[in-house]
Amino acid sequence: MTDLNDRSTHVSLPSSADLASIGTGYHEDPAASMSLRADAYTAPAWFAHEQQAIFARTWQWIGHVENVRDAGSYVTAQIAGMSIVVVRTHEGELKAFYNVCKHRAHELTSGAGTTRNLVCPYHAWTYDLDGHLTGARRTGDLIGFDTAEICLDEVQVTEFGGFVYVNLDPTAAPLAEQAGELGAEIAHWAPDVEQLTFAHRLTYEIESNWKNIVDNFLECYHCHVAHKDFVSLVDMDTYKVTTHGIYSSHMAEAGKSTNSAYDVSDASVTDHAVWWLWPNTCLMRYPGRGNFIVMHIIPVGPERTLETYDFFLETAEPTEAELDSIRYIDDVLQPEDIGLVESVQRGMRTPAFDQGRIVHDPTGSGLSEHAVHHFHGLVLDAYRAGT
């Protein structure tokens, strides 16, 4: 590994030899390919590289459009270690900025809410919602100081598929352009997504690298073994996985008989429609009443991940059936998956594992790992492009 001194922090980053080595065994044909090597899941250098090579260059999920629908509404988020604030201006435009005062770098705000302007809690420098400095206490005698010349640093922001995303890379192509048909697919399978409202959040701290969690999400090869209730909820014979540029779709019909997961007898949604959006956003429409679930995978460390499940429903108060579905995810499905990925992470730390074979079904069934292979290709491309 080579060392790079980045301001005050000393970060070890992969060398060109490391980059060549980490892709060993990967083949463009999933039927001939190995998985990513274990070092990518355990070494701090790769985690550090990913912050800039992946998370600072990709469209990151912020939340539902309802959070910033009204003038003056704002939300904050952490992206690749950077604090960001997203606001709806008084003219109705959506804006995003680094959440950093131009005076002494204090964060301007936190959480979410509604405001007329952004006032730094340190020295009360004040910015309008377009990011322009409008007030700076006791600066009238400063030489060469003009508030009109000071503005917050802007970040790309967009509304897509009923949600808000930001990208720290000013050169990144628009999400709608990168995502191809994903917007149309969401509109088809979840036409009510923008009208849904936040109803519940589940939060988990997982002792695993974030990529293990994505890997697990992207295949149902393990489902018959590990998720007995889930395979009674959906018709696994109809489960189809399709990969596209920066996303993959995972579609199945709901099961036709009574299932052991939760009651769907009065369901208006009778399909299981799921999408993974590069690199760490999982979008889901489960059988039941009108709903949309976002699983957000947030890297915290090389072997630690924060995961949130946000439920958007027709009403802020879930029905009894919806409470059952939330309990199923929280009490059954998530413990099953967390146990799997934490065990995999422990195994990757041993000398007994370096990489494994991708299992590929050319028909694209849910029993295939071709979506995992697709994800690994995007990771390797990002590693190389971010050097």
Coordinates of C-alpha atoms in Angstrom, one line a residue, residues 166-304:
V166 CA -27.1 14.1 -4.1
N167 CA -23.7 13.6 -5.8
L168 CA -20.5 15.3 -4.5
D169 CA -18.9 14.9 -8.0
P170 CA -19.6 18.1 -10.0
T171 CA -18.9 16.3 -13.2
A172 CA -21.2 13.4 -12.6
A173 CA -23.9 12.8 -15.2
P174 CA -27.5 13.3 -14.1
L175 CA -29.0 10.3 -12.2
A176 CA -31.9 10.1 -14.7
E177 CA -29.3 9.7 -17.5
Q178 CA -27.2 7.2 -15.7
A179 CA -30.1 5.1 -14.5
G180 CA -31.6 4.4 -17.9
E181 CA -35.0 2.8 -17.5
L182 CA -35.1 2.6 -13.7
G183 CA -37.3 5.7 -13.3
A184 CA -39.8 4.3 -15.8
E185 CA -39.8 0.9 -14.0
I186 CA -40.4 2.5 -10.6
A187 CA -43.2 4.6 -12.1
H188 CA -44.8 1.4 -13.6
W189 CA -44.6 -0.8 -10.5
A190 CA -45.1 2.0 -7.8
P191 CA -47.0 4.8 -9.5
D192 CA -48.0 6.1 -6.0
V193 CA -44.5 6.4 -4.7
E194 CA -44.5 10.3 -4.5
Q195 CA -47.8 10.4 -2.6
L196 CA -46.7 7.9 0.0
T197 CA -45.6 9.1 3.5
F198 CA -43.0 8.1 6.0
A199 CA -44.4 5.6 8.5
H200 CA -41.5 3.8 10.2
R201 CA -37.8 3.3 10.4
L202 CA -35.7 0.2 11.4
T203 CA -32.0 0.7 12.2
Y204 CA -29.3 -1.9 12.5
E205 CA -25.6 -1.8 13.2
I206 CA -24.0 -4.7 11.4
E207 CA -20.5 -6.1 12.0
S208 CA -19.8 -6.6 8.3
N209 CA -18.3 -4.7 5.3
W210 CA -21.0 -2.9 3.4
K211 CA -20.3 -4.9 0.2
N212 CA -21.2 -8.2 1.9
I213 CA -24.6 -6.7 2.7
V214 CA -25.0 -5.7 -1.0
D215 CA -23.9 -9.1 -2.1
N216 CA -26.4 -10.8 0.1
F217 CA -29.2 -8.5 -1.1
L218 CA -28.4 -9.2 -4.8
E219 CA -29.0 -12.9 -4.9
C220 CA -31.7 -15.3 -3.7
Y221 CA -29.5 -18.4 -4.1
H222 CA -29.6 -18.5 -0.3
C223 CA -33.3 -17.9 0.1
H224 CA -34.6 -21.5 0.2
V225 CA -31.9 -22.3 2.7
A226 CA -32.0 -19.2 5.0
H227 CA -35.4 -17.6 4.4
K228 CA -38.1 -20.2 4.7
D229 CA -40.9 -17.7 5.3
F230 CA -39.8 -15.4 2.4
V231 CA -40.0 -18.1 -0.1
S232 CA -43.6 -18.7 0.9
L233 CA -44.3 -15.0 0.4
V234 CA -43.2 -14.8 -3.2
D235 CA -43.5 -17.3 -6.1
M236 CA -39.8 -18.3 -6.5
D237 CA -40.6 -19.9 -9.9
T238 CA -41.3 -16.4 -11.2
Y239 CA -38.3 -14.7 -9.6
K240 CA -36.3 -12.9 -12.3
V241 CA -33.1 -10.9 -11.8
T242 CA -32.0 -8.5 -14.6
T243 CA -28.8 -6.3 -14.5
H244 CA -28.6 -2.9 -16.2
G245 CA -25.9 -0.2 -16.2
I246 CA -25.9 1.0 -12.6
Y247 CA -28.9 -1.0 -11.3
S248 CA -30.5 -4.4 -11.2
S249 CA -34.1 -5.4 -10.9
H250 CA -35.5 -8.3 -8.9
M251 CA -39.1 -9.2 -9.7
A252 CA -41.5 -11.9 -8.6
E253 CA -45.2 -12.5 -8.2
A254 CA -46.6 -12.9 -4.8
G255 CA -47.3 -16.5 -3.7
K256 CA -50.7 -17.8 -4.5
S257 CA -51.3 -19.7 -1.2
T258 CA -51.1 -18.8 2.5
N259 CA -47.6 -17.8 3.5
S260 CA -45.8 -17.9 6.8
A261 CA -44.3 -14.4 6.6
Y262 CA -47.3 -12.0 7.0
D263 CA -51.0 -11.8 5.9
V264 CA -51.5 -10.5 2.3
S265 CA -55.1 -11.6 1.9
D266 CA -56.3 -8.1 1.3
A267 CA -53.2 -7.0 -0.7
S268 CA -53.6 -4.4 -3.5
V269 CA -50.0 -4.9 -4.4
T270 CA -49.5 -8.5 -5.6
D271 CA -45.9 -8.3 -6.9
H272 CA -42.5 -8.3 -5.3
A273 CA -40.6 -5.5 -7.2
V274 CA -37.1 -4.7 -6.0
W275 CA -34.3 -2.6 -7.4
W276 CA -30.7 -2.2 -6.3
L277 CA -29.2 1.2 -7.3
W278 CA -25.4 1.5 -7.4
P279 CA -23.7 1.5 -5.0
N280 CA -25.8 1.2 -1.7
T281 CA -29.5 1.9 -2.2
C282 CA -32.1 -0.8 -2.2
L283 CA -35.7 0.1 -3.3
M284 CA -38.5 -2.3 -2.6
R285 CA -42.2 -2.8 -3.2
Y286 CA -43.6 -5.7 -1.1
P287 CA -46.9 -7.4 -1.4
G288 CA -49.6 -5.6 0.6
R289 CA -51.1 -2.2 0.6
G290 CA -49.5 0.6 -1.4
N291 CA -45.9 0.8 0.0
F292 CA -42.3 1.5 -0.8
I293 CA -39.3 0.5 1.4
V294 CA -35.8 1.9 1.1
M295 CA -32.9 0.0 2.6
H296 CA -29.9 2.3 2.9
I297 CA -26.5 0.7 3.4
I298 CA -24.2 3.2 5.0
P299 CA -20.5 2.2 5.4
V300 CA -19.1 3.1 8.8
G301 CA -15.8 1.2 8.8
P302 CA -14.1 -1.6 6.9
E303 CA -16.1 -4.2 9.0
R304 CA -19.0 -2.1 10.3

